[in-house]
CSV table of C-alpha atoms in Angstrom, one decimal:
chain,number,residue,atom,x,y,z
A,888,MET,CA,7.1,8.0,47.6
A,889,PRO,CA,9.8,10.6,46.5
A,890,LYS,CA,8.5,14.1,46.2
A,891,TYR,CA,8.6,15.5,42.6
A,892,GLU,CA,8.7,19.2,42.4
A,893,THR,CA,8.6,19.8,38.7
A,894,ILE,CA,6.9,18.4,35.7
A,895,GLN,CA,10.2,17.5,34.1
A,896,ASP,CA,11.2,15.4,37.2
A,897,TYR,CA,7.8,13.6,37.0
A,898,LEU,CA,8.2,12.9,33.3
A,899,ARG,CA,11.7,11.5,33.8
A,900,ALA,CA,10.4,9.1,36.5
A,901,VAL,CA,7.6,7.9,34.1
A,902,GLU,CA,10.0,7.5,31.3
A,903,GLU,CA,12.1,5.0,33.3
A,904,GLN,CA,9.1,2.6,33.3
A,905,ILE,CA,8.7,2.7,29.5
A,906,ARG,CA,10.5,-0.1,27.7
A,907,TRP,CA,9.4,0.8,24.1
A,908,LYS,CA,11.5,4.0,23.7
A,909,ARG,CA,9.9,4.9,20.4
A,910,ALA,CA,6.6,5.4,22.2
A,911,TRP,CA,8.1,7.8,24.8
A,912,PRO,CA,8.2,11.0,22.7
A,913,VAL,CA,4.5,10.6,21.9
A,914,LEU,CA,3.5,9.8,25.4
A,915,CYS,CA,5.7,12.6,26.8
A,916,ARG,CA,4.1,15.1,24.6
A,917,GLU,CA,0.6,14.1,25.6
A,918,LEU,CA,1.4,13.7,29.3
A,919,ARG,CA,3.3,17.0,29.4
A,920,GLN,CA,0.4,18.8,27.8
A,921,HIS,CA,-2.1,17.4,30.3
A,922,MET,CA,0.1,18.4,33.3
A,923,GLU,CA,0.8,21.9,31.9
A,924,ASP,CA,-3.0,22.4,31.4
A,925,GLN,CA,-3.5,21.4,35.1
A,926,ARG,CA,-0.7,23.7,36.2
A,927,ASP,CA,-2.2,26.6,34.2
A,928,ASP,CA,-5.6,26.0,35.8
A,929,PHE,CA,-4.2,26.1,39.3
A,930,ALA,CA,-2.2,29.2,38.5
A,931,ALA,CA,-5.4,30.9,37.2
A,932,GLN,CA,-7.0,30.2,40.6
A,933,GLY,CA,-4.2,32.0,42.3
A,934,PHE,CA,-2.1,29.2,43.7
A,935,ALA,CA,1.6,30.0,44.0
A,936,ASP,CA,2.8,26.4,43.8
A,937,ALA,CA,0.7,25.5,40.8
A,938,GLU,CA,3.3,23.2,39.2
A,939,GLN,CA,3.8,21.2,42.4
A,940,MET,CA,0.0,20.8,42.7
A,941,ALA,CA,-0.3,19.6,39.2
A,942,VAL,CA,2.5,17.0,39.8
A,943,ALA,CA,0.9,15.9,43.1
A,944,GLU,CA,-2.5,15.5,41.4
A,945,MET,CA,-1.0,12.9,39.0
A,946,GLY,CA,0.0,10.6,41.8
A,947,ASP,CA,2.9,8.2,41.9
A,948,PRO,CA,4.7,8.2,38.5
A,949,VAL,CA,5.8,4.6,38.8
A,950,PRO,CA,2.3,3.0,38.5
A,951,VAL,CA,1.5,5.6,35.8
A,952,GLY,CA,4.6,4.6,33.8
A,953,VAL,CA,3.9,0.9,34.3
A,954,GLU,CA,0.4,1.2,33.0
A,955,LEU,CA,1.5,3.2,30.0
A,956,ASP,CA,4.2,0.6,29.4
A,957,ARG,CA,1.5,-2.1,29.4
A,958,LEU,CA,-0.7,-0.2,27.0
A,959,HIS,CA,1.9,1.0,24.6
A,960,ARG,CA,4.0,-1.9,23.3
A,961,PRO,CA,4.7,-2.9,19.7
A,962,LYS,CA,2.4,-5.6,18.4
A,963,PRO,CA,4.5,-8.1,16.5
A,964,GLN,CA,3.1,-9.3,13.3
A,965,ARG,CA,5.2,-12.4,13.0
A,966,GLY,CA,2.5,-14.5,11.3
A,967,LEU,CA,1.9,-11.9,8.6
A,968,LEU,CA,5.7,-11.5,8.1
A,969,ALA,CA,6.2,-15.2,7.8
A,970,MET,CA,3.3,-15.6,5.4
A,971,THR,CA,4.6,-12.7,3.2
A,972,VAL,CA,8.0,-14.3,3.1
A,973,VAL,CA,6.6,-17.7,2.2
A,974,LEU,CA,4.5,-16.3,-0.6
A,975,ALA,CA,7.4,-14.3,-1.9
A,976,LEU,CA,9.6,-17.4,-1.9
A,977,ALA,CA,6.9,-19.5,-3.6
A,978,GLY,CA,6.5,-16.8,-6.2
A,979,GLY,CA,10.3,-16.7,-6.9
A,980,PHE,CA,10.4,-20.5,-7.1
A,981,LEU,CA,7.5,-20.6,-9.6
A,982,ARG,CA,9.1,-17.8,-11.7
A,983,VAL,CA,12.3,-19.8,-12.1
A,984,TRP,CA,10.9,-23.3,-12.2
A,985,LEU,CA,8.2,-22.5,-14.9
A,986,THR,CA,10.7,-20.6,-17.1
A,987,TYR,CA,13.8,-22.7,-16.5
A,988,SER,CA,13.1,-25.0,-19.4
A,989,ALA,CA,12.9,-22.0,-21.7
A,990,ARG,CA,16.6,-21.1,-21.4
A,991,PRO,CA,18.4,-19.4,-23.1
A,992,SER,CA,15.2,-17.5,-23.8
A,993,LEU,CA,15.1,-13.9,-22.7
A,994,ASP,CA,11.8,-14.6,-21.1
A,995,ALA,CA,13.4,-17.0,-18.5
A,996,PHE,CA,14.2,-15.8,-15.0
A,997,SER,CA,17.8,-16.1,-13.8
A,998,GLN,CA,18.2,-18.1,-10.6
A,999,LYS,CA,20.8,-15.8,-9.2
A,1000,LYS,CA,18.9,-12.6,-9.9
A,1001,THR,CA,15.7,-14.1,-8.4
A,1002,VAL,CA,17.6,-15.2,-5.2
A,1003,LEU,CA,19.1,-11.7,-5.0
A,1004,ALA,CA,15.6,-10.1,-5.5
A,1005,LEU,CA,14.2,-12.3,-2.8
A,1006,VAL,CA,17.0,-11.3,-0.4
A,1007,LEU,CA,16.5,-7.6,-1.2
A,1008,GLY,CA,12.7,-8.0,-0.9
A,1009,ILE,CA,13.0,-9.5,2.6
A,1010,VAL,CA,15.3,-6.6,3.6
A,1011,VAL,CA,12.8,-4.1,2.2
A,1012,LEU,CA,10.0,-5.9,3.9
A,1013,LEU,CA,11.7,-5.7,7.3
A,1014,GLY,CA,12.8,-2.1,6.7
A,1015,GLY,CA,9.2,-1.1,6.1
A,1016,TYR,CA,8.1,-3.2,9.1
A,1017,PHE,CA,10.4,-1.5,11.6
A,1018,LEU,CA,10.0,2.0,10.0
A,1019,ASP,CA,8.7,4.7,12.3
A,1020,LEU,CA,5.8,6.2,10.4
A,1021,SER,CA,5.2,9.1,12.8
A,1022,PRO,CA,7.4,11.5,10.9
A,1023,LEU,CA,5.5,10.7,7.7
A,1024,LEU,CA,2.2,11.4,9.4
A,1025,ARG,CA,3.5,14.7,10.8
A,1026,ARG,CA,4.7,15.9,7.3
A,1027,PRO,CA,2.2,14.4,4.8
A,1028,LYS,CA,2.5,17.2,2.3
A,1029,THR,CA,6.3,17.0,2.3
A,1030,VAL,CA,6.0,13.3,1.5
A,1031,TYR,CA,3.6,14.1,-1.3
A,1032,THR,CA,5.9,16.8,-2.7
A,1033,VAL,CA,9.0,14.5,-2.7
A,1034,ALA,CA,7.1,11.6,-4.2
A,1035,LEU,CA,5.7,13.8,-7.0
A,1036,ALA,CA,9.0,15.4,-7.7
A,1037,ALA,CA,10.7,12.0,-7.9
A,1038,GLY,CA,8.2,10.9,-10.5
A,1039,ILE,CA,8.7,14.0,-12.6
A,1040,PHE,CA,12.5,13.8,-12.2
A,1041,LEU,CA,12.6,10.3,-13.5
A,1042,TYR,CA,10.3,11.2,-16.4
A,1043,MET,CA,12.6,14.0,-17.4
A,1044,LEU,CA,15.6,11.7,-17.2
A,1045,TRP,CA,13.7,9.3,-19.4
A,1046,LEU,CA,13.1,12.0,-22.0
A,1047,ILE,CA,16.6,13.6,-22.1
A,1048,SER,CA,19.0,10.9,-21.2
A,1049,PRO,CA,20.9,9.5,-24.1
A,1050,VAL,CA,21.5,6.2,-22.3
A,1051,GLY,CA,19.7,4.2,-19.6
A,1052,LYS,CA,16.3,5.2,-20.8
A,1053,MET,CA,14.8,1.8,-20.0
A,1054,GLN,CA,16.1,1.9,-16.4
A,1055,TYR,CA,14.5,5.3,-15.8
A,1056,PHE,CA,11.3,4.1,-17.3
A,1057,VAL,CA,11.1,0.9,-15.1
A,1058,LEU,CA,11.9,2.9,-12.0
A,1059,LEU,CA,9.2,5.4,-12.8
A,1060,ARG,CA,6.6,2.6,-13.3
A,1061,HIS,CA,7.5,1.1,-10.0
A,1062,ILE,CA,7.6,4.4,-8.0
A,1063,VAL,CA,4.1,5.3,-9.1
A,1064,GLN,CA,2.9,2.1,-7.5
A,1065,PHE,CA,3.4,3.8,-4.1
A,1066,TYR,CA,1.2,6.8,-5.1
A,1067,PRO,CA,-2.0,5.5,-3.5
A,1068,VAL,CA,-0.1,5.4,-0.1
A,1069,VAL,CA,1.2,8.9,-0.8
A,1070,TYR,CA,-2.3,10.0,-1.6
A,1071,ALA,CA,-3.5,8.5,1.7
A,1072,LEU,CA,-1.0,10.7,3.5
A,1073,TRP,CA,-2.0,13.7,1.4
A,1074,LEU,CA,-5.6,13.3,2.5
A,1075,TYR,CA,-4.5,13.0,6.2
A,1076,GLY,CA,-2.8,16.4,5.8
A,1077,TRP,CA,-6.1,18.2,4.8
A,1078,ARG,CA,-8.3,16.9,7.6
A,1079,GLY,CA,-10.3,19.4,9.6
A,1080,LYS,CA,-10.0,22.2,7.0
A,1081,GLY,CA,-13.6,22.3,5.7
A,1082,TRP,CA,-14.4,22.6,2.0
A,1083,ALA,CA,-11.0,24.1,1.2
A,1084,GLY,CA,-9.4,21.0,2.7
A,1085,PHE,CA,-11.7,18.7,0.8
A,1086,LEU,CA,-11.1,20.4,-2.5
A,1087,GLY,CA,-7.3,20.4,-1.8
A,1088,ALA,CA,-7.5,16.7,-1.0
A,1089,VAL,CA,-9.3,16.0,-4.3
A,1090,ALA,CA,-7.0,18.2,-6.3
A,1091,GLY,CA,-3.9,16.4,-5.0
A,1092,GLY,CA,-4.8,13.3,-6.9
A,1093,ILE,CA,-4.6,15.0,-10.3
A,1094,PRO,CA,-0.8,15.5,-10.5
A,1095,LEU,CA,-0.2,11.9,-9.2
A,1096,THR,CA,-2.5,10.5,-11.9
A,1097,LEU,CA,-0.8,12.6,-14.6
A,1098,VAL,CA,2.7,11.3,-13.6
A,1099,SER,CA,1.4,7.8,-13.6
A,1100,LEU,CA,0.1,8.3,-17.2
A,1101,LEU,CA,3.4,10.0,-18.2
A,1102,GLY,CA,5.1,6.7,-17.2
A,1103,LEU,CA,2.8,5.0,-19.8
A,1104,SER,CA,1.2,3.1,-16.9
A,1105,ALA,CA,-2.5,3.3,-17.5
A,1106,GLY,CA,-3.0,0.3,-15.2
A,1107,ASN,CA,-1.2,2.1,-12.3
A,1108,ALA,CA,-3.2,5.2,-13.0
A,1109,LEU,CA,-6.4,3.2,-12.9
A,1110,ILE,CA,-5.5,1.7,-9.5
A,1111,LEU,CA,-4.6,5.1,-8.2
A,1112,LEU,CA,-8.0,6.5,-9.3
A,1113,LEU,CA,-10.0,3.5,-7.8
A,1114,SER,CA,-8.0,3.7,-4.6
A,1115,GLY,CA,-8.3,7.4,-4.4
A,1116,PHE,CA,-12.1,7.3,-4.6
A,1117,ILE,CA,-12.3,4.7,-1.9
A,1118,LEU,CA,-9.9,6.6,0.4
A,1119,LEU,CA,-11.9,9.8,-0.2
A,1120,LEU,CA,-15.1,8.0,0.7
A,1121,PHE,CA,-13.5,6.7,3.8
A,1122,ALA,CA,-12.3,10.2,4.8
A,1123,ILE,CA,-15.7,11.6,4.2
A,1124,TRP,CA,-17.4,8.9,6.3
A,1125,LYS,CA,-14.9,9.6,9.2
A,1126,ASP,CA,-15.8,13.3,8.8
A,1127,TRP,CA,-12.2,14.3,8.3
A,1128,PHE,CA,-13.0,17.5,6.4
A,1129,ARG,CA,-15.9,18.7,8.6
A,1130,VAL,CA,-18.2,19.2,5.5
A,1131,SER,CA,-21.7,18.0,4.6
A,1132,LYS,CA,-21.3,14.3,3.9
A,1133,PRO,CA,-24.2,14.2,1.3
A,1134,ALA,CA,-22.7,17.2,-0.6
A,1135,ALA,CA,-19.2,15.8,-0.6
A,1136,ILE,CA,-20.4,12.4,-1.8
A,1137,ALA,CA,-22.5,14.0,-4.5
A,1138,PHE,CA,-19.4,16.0,-5.7
A,1139,LEU,CA,-17.3,12.8,-5.7
A,1140,ALA,CA,-20.0,11.0,-7.6
A,1141,GLY,CA,-20.1,13.7,-10.3
A,1142,LEU,CA,-16.3,13.6,-10.5
A,1143,ALA,CA,-16.4,9.9,-10.9
A,1144,VAL,CA,-18.9,10.1,-13.7
A,1145,THR,CA,-16.8,12.7,-15.5
A,1146,LEU,CA,-13.6,10.6,-15.2
A,1147,VAL,CA,-15.3,7.4,-16.4
A,1148,SER,CA,-16.7,9.3,-19.4
A,1149,LEU,CA,-13.2,10.6,-20.2
A,1150,ILE,CA,-11.7,7.1,-19.9
A,1151,LEU,CA,-14.4,5.6,-22.1
A,1152,LEU,CA,-13.7,8.3,-24.7
A,1153,ARG,CA,-10.0,7.4,-24.6
A,1154,TYR,CA,-10.2,3.6,-24.4
A,1155,GLY,CA,-13.8,2.8,-24.9
A,1156,SER,CA,-14.3,2.3,-28.6
A,1157,SER,CA,-16.9,-0.3,-29.3
A,1158,GLN,CA,-14.4,-2.5,-31.2
A,1159,ARG,CA,-11.9,-2.3,-28.3
A,1160,ILE,CA,-14.5,-3.2,-25.7
A,1161,GLU,CA,-15.8,-6.1,-27.8
A,1162,ALA,CA,-12.2,-7.3,-28.3
A,1163,VAL,CA,-12.0,-7.6,-24.5
A,1164,PHE,CA,-15.0,-10.0,-24.3
A,1165,HIS,CA,-14.7,-11.6,-27.8
A,1166,PRO,CA,-11.0,-11.4,-28.7
A,1167,GLU,CA,-11.3,-14.2,-31.3
A,1168,LYS,CA,-13.3,-11.9,-33.5
A,1169,PHE,CA,-10.3,-9.5,-33.7
A,1170,MET,CA,-7.4,-11.9,-33.9
A,1171,SER,CA,-5.8,-9.7,-36.5
A,1172,ALA,CA,-8.1,-6.7,-36.9
A,1173,SER,CA,-7.7,-5.5,-33.3
A,1174,GLY,CA,-4.0,-6.3,-33.2
A,1175,TYR,CA,-2.2,-7.3,-30.0
A,1176,LEU,CA,-5.2,-7.2,-27.7
A,1177,GLY,CA,-7.2,-9.6,-29.8
A,1178,TYR,CA,-4.2,-11.9,-30.2
A,1179,GLN,CA,-3.4,-12.0,-26.5
A,1180,GLY,CA,-7.0,-12.7,-25.4
A,1181,THR,CA,-7.4,-15.4,-28.0
A,1182,THR,CA,-4.2,-17.3,-27.3
A,1183,VAL,CA,-4.7,-17.1,-23.5
A,1184,ARG,CA,-8.2,-18.5,-23.8
A,1185,GLN,CA,-7.0,-21.3,-26.1
A,1186,ALA,CA,-4.3,-22.2,-23.6
A,1187,LEU,CA,-6.9,-22.2,-20.8
A,1188,ALA,CA,-9.3,-24.4,-22.8
A,1189,ALA,CA,-6.5,-27.0,-23.2
A,1190,SER,CA,-5.6,-27.0,-19.5
A,1191,ARG,CA,-6.6,-29.6,-16.9
A,1192,TRP,CA,-7.7,-29.6,-13.3
A,1193,PHE,CA,-4.2,-30.8,-12.3
A,1194,GLY,CA,-1.1,-31.3,-14.4
A,1195,GLU,CA,0.1,-30.0,-17.7
A,1196,GLY,CA,-2.5,-29.2,-20.4
A,1197,ALA,CA,-3.1,-31.0,-23.6
A,1198,ALA,CA,-0.5,-30.4,-26.3
A,1199,GLY,CA,-1.3,-29.4,-29.9
A,1200,PHE,CA,-3.8,-26.6,-29.0
A,1201,ALA,CA,-1.7,-24.2,-31.1
A,1202,PRO,CA,0.6,-24.4,-34.1
A,1203,TYR,CA,3.6,-23.4,-31.9
A,1204,PRO,CA,4.8,-24.5,-28.4
A,1205,PHE,CA,3.1,-22.7,-25.5
A,1206,GLU,CA,6.1,-20.4,-24.8
A,1207,GLN,CA,6.2,-19.2,-28.4
A,1208,TYR,CA,2.4,-18.9,-28.8
A,1209,VAL,CA,1.3,-17.2,-25.6
A,1210,PRO,CA,2.8,-13.6,-25.3
A,1211,GLU,CA,4.2,-12.5,-22.0
A,1212,TRP,CA,3.8,-16.0,-20.7
A,1213,SER,CA,6.6,-15.5,-18.1
A,1214,ARG,CA,5.5,-12.0,-17.0
A,1215,ASP,CA,1.9,-10.7,-17.0
A,1216,PHE,CA,0.5,-14.0,-18.1
A,1217,LEU,CA,2.4,-16.1,-15.6
A,1218,LEU,CA,-0.9,-17.1,-14.0
A,1219,THR,CA,-1.9,-18.5,-17.4
A,1220,THR,CA,1.3,-20.4,-17.5
A,1221,ILE,CA,0.5,-21.9,-14.0
A,1222,VAL,CA,-2.9,-23.0,-15.2
A,1223,TYR,CA,-1.5,-24.6,-18.4
A,1224,LYS,CA,1.6,-26.2,-16.9
A,1225,LEU,CA,0.4,-27.1,-13.4
A,1226,GLY,CA,-3.4,-27.0,-13.6
A,1227,TRP,CA,-6.4,-25.1,-12.4
A,1228,LEU,CA,-6.0,-26.2,-8.8
A,1229,PRO,CA,-2.5,-24.7,-8.2
A,1230,PHE,CA,-3.8,-21.5,-9.9
A,1231,MET,CA,-6.6,-21.3,-7.4
A,1232,LEU,CA,-4.3,-22.0,-4.5
A,1233,VAL,CA,-2.0,-19.1,-5.5
A,1234,VAL,CA,-4.9,-16.7,-5.8
A,1235,LEU,CA,-6.5,-17.9,-2.5
A,1236,ALA,CA,-3.2,-17.6,-0.6
A,1237,MET,CA,-2.6,-14.0,-1.7
A,1238,THR,CA,-6.3,-13.1,-1.0
A,1239,GLY,CA,-5.9,-14.8,2.4
A,1240,LEU,CA,-2.9,-12.6,3.2
A,1241,LEU,CA,-4.9,-9.4,2.5
A,1242,VAL,CA,-7.9,-10.6,4.6
A,1243,TRP,CA,-5.5,-11.3,7.5
A,1244,VAL,CA,-4.1,-7.8,7.2
A,1245,VAL,CA,-7.6,-6.3,7.2
A,1246,CYS,CA,-8.5,-8.4,10.3
A,1247,ARG,CA,-5.7,-6.8,12.2
A,1248,TRP,CA,-7.2,-3.3,11.4
A,1249,SER,CA,-5.5,-0.4,13.1
A,1250,ARG,CA,-7.4,1.8,15.6
A,1251,HIS,CA,-5.8,5.0,14.4
A,1252,GLN,CA,-7.6,6.5,11.4
A,1253,ALA,CA,-4.5,7.6,9.6
A,1254,GLY,CA,-3.2,4.1,10.1
A,1255,GLN,CA,-6.4,2.7,8.7
A,1256,MET,CA,-6.0,4.9,5.7
A,1257,LEU,CA,-2.5,3.7,5.0
A,1258,VAL,CA,-3.5,0.0,5.4
A,1259,LEU,CA,-6.5,0.6,3.2
A,1260,SER,CA,-4.4,2.1,0.5
A,1261,VAL,CA,-2.1,-0.9,0.5
A,1262,VAL,CA,-5.0,-3.4,0.5
A,1263,MET,CA,-6.6,-1.5,-2.4
A,1264,ILE,CA,-3.4,-1.7,-4.4
A,1265,PHE,CA,-3.2,-5.4,-4.0
A,1266,SER,CA,-6.9,-6.1,-4.3
A,1267,CYS,CA,-7.1,-4.2,-7.6
A,1268,ARG,CA,-4.0,-6.0,-8.9
A,1269,ILE,CA,-5.4,-9.4,-7.9
A,1270,VAL,CA,-8.7,-8.9,-9.6
A,1271,CYS,CA,-7.3,-7.3,-12.7
A,1272,SER,CA,-4.5,-9.8,-13.1
A,1273,VAL,CA,-6.9,-12.7,-12.7
A,1274,ALA,CA,-9.2,-11.1,-15.3
A,1275,LEU,CA,-6.2,-10.6,-17.6
A,1276,ASN,CA,-5.1,-14.2,-17.3
A,1277,LEU,CA,-8.6,-15.4,-18.0
A,1278,GLY,CA,-8.4,-13.7,-21.4
A,1279,PHE,CA,-10.1,-10.3,-20.6
A,1280,VAL,CA,-7.3,-8.1,-21.9
A,1281,LEU,CA,-7.4,-4.3,-21.5
A,1282,PHE,CA,-4.5,-3.3,-19.2
A,1283,SER,CA,-1.4,-5.1,-18.1
A,1284,PHE,CA,-1.3,-6.2,-14.4
A,1285,GLY,CA,1.2,-8.4,-12.7
A,1286,PHE,CA,0.0,-10.7,-9.9
A,1287,PRO,CA,1.4,-9.6,-6.4
A,1288,LEU,CA,4.6,-11.4,-5.2
A,1289,LEU,CA,4.6,-13.6,-8.3
A,1290,THR,CA,5.2,-11.5,-11.4
A,1291,GLY,CA,8.7,-10.1,-11.8
A,1292,ASN,CA,11.7,-9.8,-9.5
A,1293,LEU,CA,11.7,-6.0,-9.1
A,1294,GLN,CA,7.9,-6.0,-8.8
A,1295,SER,CA,8.1,-8.5,-5.9
A,1296,ILE,CA,10.5,-6.2,-4.1
A,1297,VAL,CA,8.0,-3.3,-4.5
A,1298,ASP,CA,5.2,-5.6,-3.3
A,1299,MET,CA,7.2,-6.5,-0.2
A,1300,GLY,CA,7.9,-2.8,0.5
A,1301,LEU,CA,4.2,-2.0,0.4
A,1302,LEU,CA,3.3,-4.9,2.7
A,1303,GLY,CA,6.1,-3.8,5.1
A,1304,LEU,CA,4.5,-0.4,5.4
A,1305,ALA,CA,1.1,-1.9,6.1
A,1306,LEU,CA,2.6,-4.2,8.8
A,1307,SER,CA,4.4,-1.3,10.3
A,1308,VAL,CA,1.1,0.4,10.9
A,1309,LEU,CA,-0.2,-2.7,12.6
A,1310,ARG,CA,2.9,-3.1,14.7
A,1311,ASN,CA,3.0,0.6,15.8
A,1312,GLY,CA,-0.7,1.1,16.2
A,1313,SER,CA,-0.8,2.4,19.7
A,1314,ILE,CA,1.7,5.2,19.2
A,1315,LEU,CA,0.2,6.1,15.9
A,1316,ARG,CA,-3.2,6.4,17.5
A,1317,GLU,CA,-1.9,8.7,20.3
A,1318,SER,CA,0.3,10.8,17.9
A,1319,SER,CA,-2.7,11.8,15.8
A,1320,MET,CA,-3.1,15.5,15.5
A,1321,GLY,CA,-6.5,15.2,13.8
A,1322,PRO,CA,-10.0,15.8,15.0
A,1323,GLU,CA,-10.4,12.1,16.0
A,1324,ALA,CA,-7.5,12.4,18.6
A,1325,SER,CA,-8.3,12.2,22.3
A,1326,PRO,CA,-7.0,15.2,24.3
A,1327,HIS,CA,-5.6,13.0,27.0
A,1328,ILE,CA,-3.9,9.6,27.2
A,1329,LEU,CA,-4.9,8.8,30.8
């Protein structure tokens, strides 16, 4: 075996055995720290050749490098990638097919634009999948600041720009959909800092929620709040903040009660709530909510298990009678035009994708937090979109990978981030700087 005199020579020999070059900076940092600690211990004992002794104690670098190479390889998520692409293609096909007969209606989806959106979505999916998330985990507060500033900037452009207002508004509504992921990173940046860290983590959700509301996106704000509470509970359970768990949970429960009370004061009038469950009573008195809920339920009542529903359930054709039939209520369109069975298959397929993602759970706690934030976004949207399309109308929610071309691109970007965590799990685990990190990699 060649004799290695310095730590740098030893590390260079180990690096030659590592095929996944993205993993090497992480492994090098941990391995160097371990060897330097050993060197310092020998030096403290009075040995003049402390560095050579630390190198010799590590043994042959080739077997060490081979073992690290075996442990630290990307974990391809080809199955999840393929399923995501298949569901996105199916969603694009359904969008065009179900609305094609409505041309030249503005509600119809262009074939060319849908194909372009699918191509861009796949590019975004792969971009997220191959993204190195380590820099984001090292600078979570920078990510938070940039995301918040981007939202505020778009809102200001929406306010002052004489042209292109709708484009800024649409961009803002889609950017805030990433805020649960941004908040997950924000929580990660406050770990290990006691009550100050816990309160800082909680406070970080306020500006994100306000920007979501500024974008007139109450639904996205609701998803952010629900996701934020789950993420906070997860962080408390993992003892990220080093505080009393009962006290932190009690504080969080009090905050939840306060927020629910405020939401009920804003949206919870007795007439509005009753219109959600009995929209037919408020067909005109409660305005659009009563009309949406009533027409959707009438369409569902005329639907069959398989095939197009019965005609004549309304004084106008389905496309003219049911509002937003090609957008937020596209699931209702699937039920009426194709049947309850295709509707159930669409919902089960998307749910199955999320279950599959959860089953590939990352070992690294920050990775778990990122995956959990994405799963929460999609879970909330699935549940709320299904409820909306069953006639329980309160907020607008599009079904993932189905509703809208731009929305599908955003969905694929979010899933790409989650799959990147699963692919890069080993180096994310070892690059953790939090209290859960192991001090050595050997």
